[in-house]
Amino acid sequence: LKVAERSYELRKQNELQKRLSASITHDVKAPLNYVVLALQGIHRVCKIEHEAIADEVNNLYEVTKQISQYCSNISQFYKATFTDRELEFHKANVYDIINEQIKIFKHIASQRKTSIINEVPTDLSIYTHTDILAIILHNLLDNSIKYTKNGTVHISADLSENDFIYLKIKDNGVGIDAKELQYLNDKESTEPITEGQHPTDGLGIILVKDWIRILQGEIHIDSNLNEGTTVTLRFSADAMHFKSIQ
């Protein structure tokens, strides 16, 4: 019995390790795309006006710094998961966490002529694992921007009468078809989508479902083709502090 239990735990750890590796691969892709675009921009402006190089280099620095921080977050979570250390939850400002993720994607969004609007109250705080929440928001923003062109991505928060906090990421992009949407909303689905409208979307959402469980939250996706997608994260308000802006 002990051998069987040990084998089961090893399989679980191996699966999580694979997903951590997949997360790193998946989530550095978008900001690295901007690095490529920035380098192309530097090459172009060098031929025209040297004074413009400073802005391009600064943008490149900021995005690279964010990539480094993201990888550090993943690394810290990995260490905590595979040791006896417990994950530590702290009070964190949700607005600030979202803004840090927006910094990573704002240049890519600009290239796609898409605006990112943070409508979360500036004083919304949550007792959470900051790095995991950042990973979740990173994945969701990545998908929204990837499939939205000449549009808008809104991030908002609501406090319901039944004491739940709802974080929403809404875009007016290409949307998801009904079959894929049903799969992504299935709590039992554990494998990424390999066919259909967005063959890479499944990886990000599957990873988010893993992370959201750790934070004891839930995720639901609403979407219509050619109209856009809304991803809703639900957390209990018991361990949160929410004040309406006057």
mmCIF file of C-alpha atoms in Angstrom:
data_model
loop_
_atom_site.group_PDB
_atom_site.id
_atom_site.type_symbol
_atom_site.label_atom_id
_atom_site.label_comp_id
_atom_site.label_asym_id
_atom_site.label_seq_id
_atom_site.Cartn_x
_atom_site.Cartn_y
_atom_site.Cartn_z
ATOM 1 C CA LEU A 1 0.000 0.000 0.000
ATOM 2 C CA LYS A 2 2.821 2.401 0.882
ATOM 3 C CA VAL A 3 4.536 1.674 -2.449
ATOM 4 C CA ALA A 4 1.315 2.411 -4.322
ATOM 5 C CA GLU A 5 0.810 5.670 -2.412
ATOM 6 C CA ARG A 6 4.392 6.701 -3.086
ATOM 7 C CA SER A 7 4.010 5.946 -6.785
ATOM 8 C CA TYR A 8 0.844 8.021 -6.893
ATOM 9 C CA GLU A 9 2.569 10.986 -5.237
ATOM 10 C CA LEU A 10 5.490 10.733 -7.642
ATOM 11 C CA ARG A 11 3.113 10.745 -10.596
ATOM 12 C CA LYS A 12 1.383 13.827 -9.196
ATOM 13 C CA GLN A 13 4.696 15.603 -8.713
ATOM 14 C CA ASN A 14 5.840 14.667 -12.193
ATOM 15 C CA GLU A 15 2.618 15.980 -13.717
ATOM 16 C CA LEU A 16 2.903 19.255 -11.828
ATOM 17 C CA GLN A 17 6.540 19.612 -12.847
ATOM 18 C CA LYS A 18 5.547 19.180 -16.488
ATOM 19 C CA ARG A 19 2.902 21.859 -16.118
ATOM 20 C CA LEU A 20 5.322 24.236 -14.455
ATOM 21 C CA SER A 21 7.685 23.779 -17.386
ATOM 22 C CA ALA A 22 4.790 24.282 -19.779
ATOM 23 C CA SER A 23 3.799 27.455 -17.935
ATOM 24 C CA ILE A 24 7.255 28.974 -18.314
ATOM 25 C CA THR A 25 7.368 28.076 -22.001
ATOM 26 C CA HIS A 26 3.856 29.358 -22.617
ATOM 27 C CA ASP A 27 4.038 32.625 -20.708
ATOM 28 C CA VAL A 28 7.399 33.964 -21.857
ATOM 29 C CA LYS A 29 6.322 33.624 -25.480
ATOM 30 C CA ALA A 30 4.226 36.808 -25.667
ATOM 31 C CA PRO A 31 6.742 39.213 -24.051
ATOM 32 C CA LEU A 32 9.566 37.670 -26.055
ATOM 33 C CA ASN A 33 7.588 38.460 -29.201
ATOM 34 C CA TYR A 34 7.780 42.088 -28.162
ATOM 35 C CA VAL A 35 11.551 41.766 -27.678
ATOM 36 C CA VAL A 36 11.772 40.712 -31.308
ATOM 37 C CA LEU A 37 9.557 43.639 -32.391
ATOM 38 C CA ALA A 38 11.639 46.072 -30.327
ATOM 39 C CA LEU A 39 14.856 44.839 -31.870
ATOM 40 C CA GLN A 40 13.346 45.279 -35.301
ATOM 41 C CA GLY A 41 12.343 48.807 -34.323
ATOM 42 C CA ILE A 42 15.856 49.589 -33.119
ATOM 43 C CA HIS A 43 17.241 48.390 -36.417
ATOM 44 C CA ARG A 44 14.865 50.637 -38.376
ATOM 45 C CA VAL A 45 15.348 53.811 -36.354
ATOM 46 C CA CYS A 46 19.122 53.436 -36.381
ATOM 47 C CA LYS A 47 18.987 54.140 -40.073
ATOM 48 C CA ILE A 48 16.896 57.271 -39.602
ATOM 49 C CA GLU A 49 17.340 59.017 -36.241
ATOM 50 C CA HIS A 50 19.675 57.873 -33.510
ATOM 51 C CA GLU A 51 17.937 59.825 -30.749
ATOM 52 C CA ALA A 52 14.920 57.518 -30.955
ATOM 53 C CA ILE A 53 17.022 54.543 -29.904
ATOM 54 C CA ALA A 54 16.837 55.464 -26.204
ATOM 55 C CA ASP A 55 13.062 54.917 -26.039
ATOM 56 C CA GLU A 56 13.236 51.594 -27.831
ATOM 57 C CA VAL A 57 16.039 50.365 -25.583
ATOM 58 C CA ASN A 58 14.115 51.427 -22.471
ATOM 59 C CA ASN A 59 11.015 49.553 -23.616
ATOM 60 C CA LEU A 60 13.140 46.503 -24.298
ATOM 61 C CA TYR A 61 14.659 46.739 -20.835
ATOM 62 C CA GLU A 62 11.268 46.993 -19.103
ATOM 63 C CA VAL A 63 9.835 43.952 -20.869
ATOM 64 C CA THR A 64 12.968 41.879 -20.278
ATOM 65 C CA LYS A 65 12.882 42.829 -16.595
ATOM 66 C CA GLN A 66 9.258 41.675 -16.370
ATOM 67 C CA ILE A 67 10.157 38.350 -17.999
ATOM 68 C CA SER A 68 12.904 37.862 -15.435
ATOM 69 C CA GLN A 69 10.491 38.597 -12.569
ATOM 70 C CA TYR A 70 7.890 36.230 -13.950
ATOM 71 C CA CYS A 71 10.420 33.400 -14.207
ATOM 72 C CA SER A 72 11.506 34.155 -10.641
ATOM 73 C CA ASN A 73 7.883 33.866 -9.485
ATOM 74 C CA ILE A 74 7.533 30.480 -11.169
ATOM 75 C CA SER A 75 10.807 29.330 -9.635
ATOM 76 C CA GLN A 76 9.757 30.329 -6.121
ATOM 77 C CA PHE A 77 6.441 28.561 -6.496
ATOM 78 C CA TYR A 78 8.200 25.459 -7.807
ATOM 79 C CA LYS A 79 10.533 25.373 -4.805
ATOM 80 C CA ALA A 80 7.661 25.712 -2.372
ATOM 81 C CA THR A 81 5.642 23.004 -4.116
ATOM 82 C CA PHE A 82 8.365 20.376 -4.079
ATOM 83 C CA THR A 83 9.607 20.981 -0.546
ATOM 84 C CA ASP A 84 7.943 20.818 2.840
ATOM 85 C CA ARG A 85 7.437 24.567 2.915
ATOM 86 C CA GLU A 86 3.853 25.781 2.919
ATOM 87 C CA LEU A 87 2.728 28.431 0.478
ATOM 88 C CA GLU A 88 2.425 31.765 2.260
ATOM 89 C CA PHE A 89 -0.635 33.927 1.718
ATOM 90 C CA HIS A 90 -0.484 37.677 2.316
ATOM 91 C CA LYS A 91 -2.708 40.681 1.871
ATOM 92 C CA ALA A 92 -2.071 42.033 -1.623
ATOM 93 C CA ASN A 93 -3.455 44.886 -3.703
ATOM 94 C CA VAL A 94 -5.204 43.405 -6.740
ATOM 95 C CA TYR A 95 -5.076 46.657 -8.723
ATOM 96 C CA ASP A 96 -1.283 46.780 -8.415
ATOM 97 C CA ILE A 97 -0.858 43.110 -9.377
ATOM 98 C CA ILE A 98 -2.919 43.691 -12.504
ATOM 99 C CA ASN A 99 -0.957 46.814 -13.424
ATOM 100 C CA GLU A 100 2.311 44.891 -13.200
ATOM 101 C CA GLN A 101 0.944 42.391 -15.723
ATOM 102 C CA ILE A 102 -0.345 45.167 -17.973
ATOM 103 C CA LYS A 103 3.205 46.549 -18.152
ATOM 104 C CA ILE A 104 4.328 43.269 -19.710
ATOM 105 C CA PHE A 105 1.686 43.327 -22.427
ATOM 106 C CA LYS A 106 1.124 47.020 -23.138
ATOM 107 C CA HIS A 107 3.613 47.156 -26.020
ATOM 108 C CA ILE A 108 2.277 43.991 -27.643
ATOM 109 C CA ALA A 109 -1.268 45.327 -27.219
ATOM 110 C CA SER A 110 -0.191 48.607 -28.807
ATOM 111 C CA GLN A 111 1.146 46.725 -31.803
ATOM 112 C CA ARG A 112 -2.293 45.142 -32.141
ATOM 113 C CA LYS A 113 -3.981 48.524 -31.631
ATOM 114 C CA THR A 114 -5.675 47.178 -28.500
ATOM 115 C CA SER A 115 -6.216 49.052 -25.227
ATOM 116 C CA ILE A 116 -5.954 47.436 -21.779
ATOM 117 C CA ILE A 117 -8.088 49.115 -19.113
ATOM 118 C CA ASN A 118 -7.738 48.331 -15.415
ATOM 119 C CA GLU A 119 -11.103 49.168 -13.847
ATOM 120 C CA VAL A 120 -10.453 47.320 -10.589
ATOM 121 C CA PRO A 121 -10.850 49.596 -7.523
ATOM 122 C CA THR A 122 -7.455 50.840 -6.406
ATOM 123 C CA ASP A 123 -8.138 49.734 -2.819
ATOM 124 C CA LEU A 124 -9.229 46.163 -3.530
ATOM 125 C CA SER A 125 -7.089 43.803 -1.438
ATOM 126 C CA ILE A 126 -7.083 40.032 -1.175
ATOM 127 C CA TYR A 127 -5.332 37.535 1.048
ATOM 128 C CA THR A 128 -3.637 35.404 -1.558
ATOM 129 C CA HIS A 129 -0.383 34.027 -2.913
ATOM 130 C CA THR A 130 0.695 37.048 -4.945
ATOM 131 C CA ASP A 131 2.879 35.149 -7.414
ATOM 132 C CA ILE A 132 0.194 32.578 -8.247
ATOM 133 C CA LEU A 133 -2.441 35.274 -8.761
ATOM 134 C CA ALA A 134 0.018 37.111 -11.021
ATOM 135 C CA ILE A 135 0.563 33.914 -13.043
ATOM 136 C CA ILE A 136 -3.197 33.483 -13.462
ATOM 137 C CA LEU A 137 -3.697 37.065 -14.633
ATOM 138 C CA HIS A 138 -0.678 36.802 -16.910
ATOM 139 C CA ASN A 139 -2.150 33.805 -18.729
ATOM 140 C CA LEU A 140 -5.582 35.390 -19.088
ATOM 141 C CA LEU A 141 -4.226 38.700 -20.406
ATOM 142 C CA ASP A 142 -1.988 36.797 -22.808
ATOM 143 C CA ASN A 143 -4.966 35.024 -24.358
ATOM 144 C CA SER A 144 -7.145 38.144 -24.474
ATOM 145 C CA ILE A 145 -4.533 40.236 -26.253
ATOM 146 C CA LYS A 146 -3.464 37.424 -28.553
ATOM 147 C CA TYR A 147 -6.964 37.163 -30.022
ATOM 148 C CA THR A 148 -8.029 40.819 -29.879
ATOM 149 C CA LYS A 149 -7.068 43.296 -32.588
ATOM 150 C CA ASN A 150 -8.243 46.913 -32.791
ATOM 151 C CA GLY A 151 -10.163 46.303 -29.594
ATOM 152 C CA THR A 152 -10.204 46.615 -25.827
ATOM 153 C CA VAL A 153 -9.432 44.396 -22.845
ATOM 154 C CA HIS A 154 -11.243 45.420 -19.636
ATOM 155 C CA ILE A 155 -10.335 44.111 -16.181
ATOM 156 C CA SER A 156 -12.951 44.768 -13.497
ATOM 157 C CA ALA A 157 -14.056 43.575 -10.047
ATOM 158 C CA ASP A 158 -17.428 43.180 -8.340
ATOM 159 C CA LEU A 159 -18.526 42.288 -4.826
ATOM 160 C CA SER A 160 -21.693 40.182 -4.877
ATOM 161 C CA GLU A 161 -24.453 40.040 -2.268
ATOM 162 C CA ASN A 162 -23.454 36.458 -1.433
ATOM 163 C CA ASP A 163 -19.966 37.598 -0.345
ATOM 164 C CA PHE A 164 -17.949 36.639 -3.387
ATOM 165 C CA ILE A 165 -15.419 38.732 -5.249
ATOM 166 C CA TYR A 166 -15.555 38.440 -9.031
ATOM 167 C CA LEU A 167 -12.562 39.462 -11.144
ATOM 168 C CA LYS A 168 -13.427 39.742 -14.832
ATOM 169 C CA ILE A 169 -11.193 39.948 -17.900
ATOM 170 C CA LYS A 170 -13.347 40.930 -20.853
ATOM 171 C CA ASP A 171 -12.281 41.427 -24.468
ATOM 172 C CA ASN A 172 -14.032 42.055 -27.781
ATOM 173 C CA GLY A 173 -11.791 39.702 -29.737
ATOM 174 C CA VAL A 174 -12.557 36.739 -31.982
ATOM 175 C CA GLY A 175 -14.254 34.660 -29.279
ATOM 176 C CA ILE A 176 -14.369 30.875 -28.757
ATOM 177 C CA ASP A 177 -16.728 28.425 -30.406
ATOM 178 C CA ALA A 178 -19.329 26.561 -28.348
ATOM 179 C CA LYS A 179 -17.599 23.162 -28.404
ATOM 180 C CA GLU A 180 -14.269 24.474 -27.136
ATOM 181 C CA LEU A 181 -16.020 26.701 -24.621
ATOM 182 C CA GLN A 182 -17.836 23.725 -23.132
ATOM 183 C CA TYR A 183 -14.545 21.836 -22.843
ATOM 184 C CA LEU A 184 -12.726 24.731 -21.191
ATOM 185 C CA ASN A 185 -15.521 25.178 -18.642
ATOM 186 C CA ASP A 186 -15.515 21.473 -17.771
ATOM 187 C CA LYS A 187 -13.934 21.163 -14.329
ATOM 188 C CA GLU A 188 -12.697 17.674 -15.194
ATOM 189 C CA SER A 189 -10.812 18.694 -18.361
ATOM 190 C CA THR A 190 -7.075 18.410 -17.715
ATOM 191 C CA GLU A 191 -5.511 18.323 -21.186
ATOM 192 C CA PRO A 192 -4.911 21.303 -23.511
ATOM 193 C CA ILE A 193 -6.928 21.683 -26.692
ATOM 194 C CA THR A 194 -5.052 20.462 -29.754
ATOM 195 C CA GLU A 195 -7.593 21.253 -32.454
ATOM 196 C CA GLY A 196 -10.066 23.972 -33.282
ATOM 197 C CA GLN A 197 -10.281 27.752 -33.262
ATOM 198 C CA HIS A 198 -7.459 28.359 -30.770
ATOM 199 C CA PRO A 199 -5.208 25.260 -30.513
ATOM 200 C CA THR A 200 -2.904 26.982 -27.990
ATOM 201 C CA ASP A 201 -5.574 28.481 -25.727
ATOM 202 C CA GLY A 202 -6.166 25.239 -23.891
ATOM 203 C CA LEU A 203 -2.708 25.155 -22.315
ATOM 204 C CA GLY A 204 -3.082 28.545 -20.683
ATOM 205 C CA ILE A 205 -6.583 27.869 -19.389
ATOM 206 C CA ILE A 206 -5.687 24.390 -18.104
ATOM 207 C CA LEU A 207 -2.761 25.906 -16.208
ATOM 208 C CA VAL A 208 -5.008 28.643 -14.830
ATOM 209 C CA LYS A 209 -7.452 26.008 -13.595
ATOM 210 C CA ASP A 210 -4.581 24.378 -11.689
ATOM 211 C CA TRP A 211 -3.517 27.663 -10.099
ATOM 212 C CA ILE A 212 -7.044 28.802 -9.264
ATOM 213 C CA ARG A 213 -7.693 25.611 -7.296
ATOM 214 C CA ILE A 214 -4.644 26.369 -5.140
ATOM 215 C CA LEU A 215 -6.139 29.778 -4.352
ATOM 216 C CA GLN A 216 -9.483 28.077 -3.588
ATOM 217 C CA GLY A 217 -11.197 30.016 -6.354
ATOM 218 C CA GLU A 218 -13.237 29.156 -9.427
ATOM 219 C CA ILE A 219 -13.110 30.141 -13.093
ATOM 220 C CA HIS A 220 -15.847 30.445 -15.702
ATOM 221 C CA ILE A 221 -15.649 31.541 -19.343
ATOM 222 C CA ASP A 222 -18.386 33.184 -21.429
ATOM 223 C CA SER A 223 -17.752 33.712 -25.115
ATOM 224 C CA ASN A 224 -19.342 34.148 -28.530
ATOM 225 C CA LEU A 225 -17.549 33.872 -31.847
ATOM 226 C CA ASN A 226 -16.668 37.274 -33.355
ATOM 227 C CA GLU A 227 -17.989 39.056 -30.268
ATOM 228 C CA GLY A 228 -15.421 38.435 -27.548
ATOM 229 C CA THR A 229 -14.698 36.539 -24.354
ATOM 230 C CA THR A 230 -15.222 37.192 -20.655
ATOM 231 C CA VAL A 231 -13.268 35.172 -18.091
ATOM 232 C CA THR A 232 -14.598 35.389 -14.542
ATOM 233 C CA LEU A 233 -12.584 34.448 -11.461
ATOM 234 C CA ARG A 234 -14.543 33.940 -8.260
ATOM 235 C CA PHE A 235 -13.042 34.136 -4.780
ATOM 236 C CA SER A 236 -14.683 34.064 -1.364
ATOM 237 C CA ALA A 237 -14.914 37.525 0.143
ATOM 238 C CA ASP A 238 -14.348 36.155 3.661
ATOM 239 C CA ALA A 239 -10.612 36.743 3.466
ATOM 240 C CA MET A 240 -10.813 39.908 1.401
ATOM 241 C CA HIS A 241 -11.161 43.597 1.964
ATOM 242 C CA PHE A 242 -13.252 45.577 -0.525
ATOM 243 C CA LYS A 243 -14.231 49.233 -0.392
ATOM 244 C CA SER A 244 -16.197 51.057 -3.053
ATOM 245 C CA ILE A 245 -14.625 54.187 -4.471
ATOM 246 C CA GLN A 246 -16.622 57.208 -3.407
#
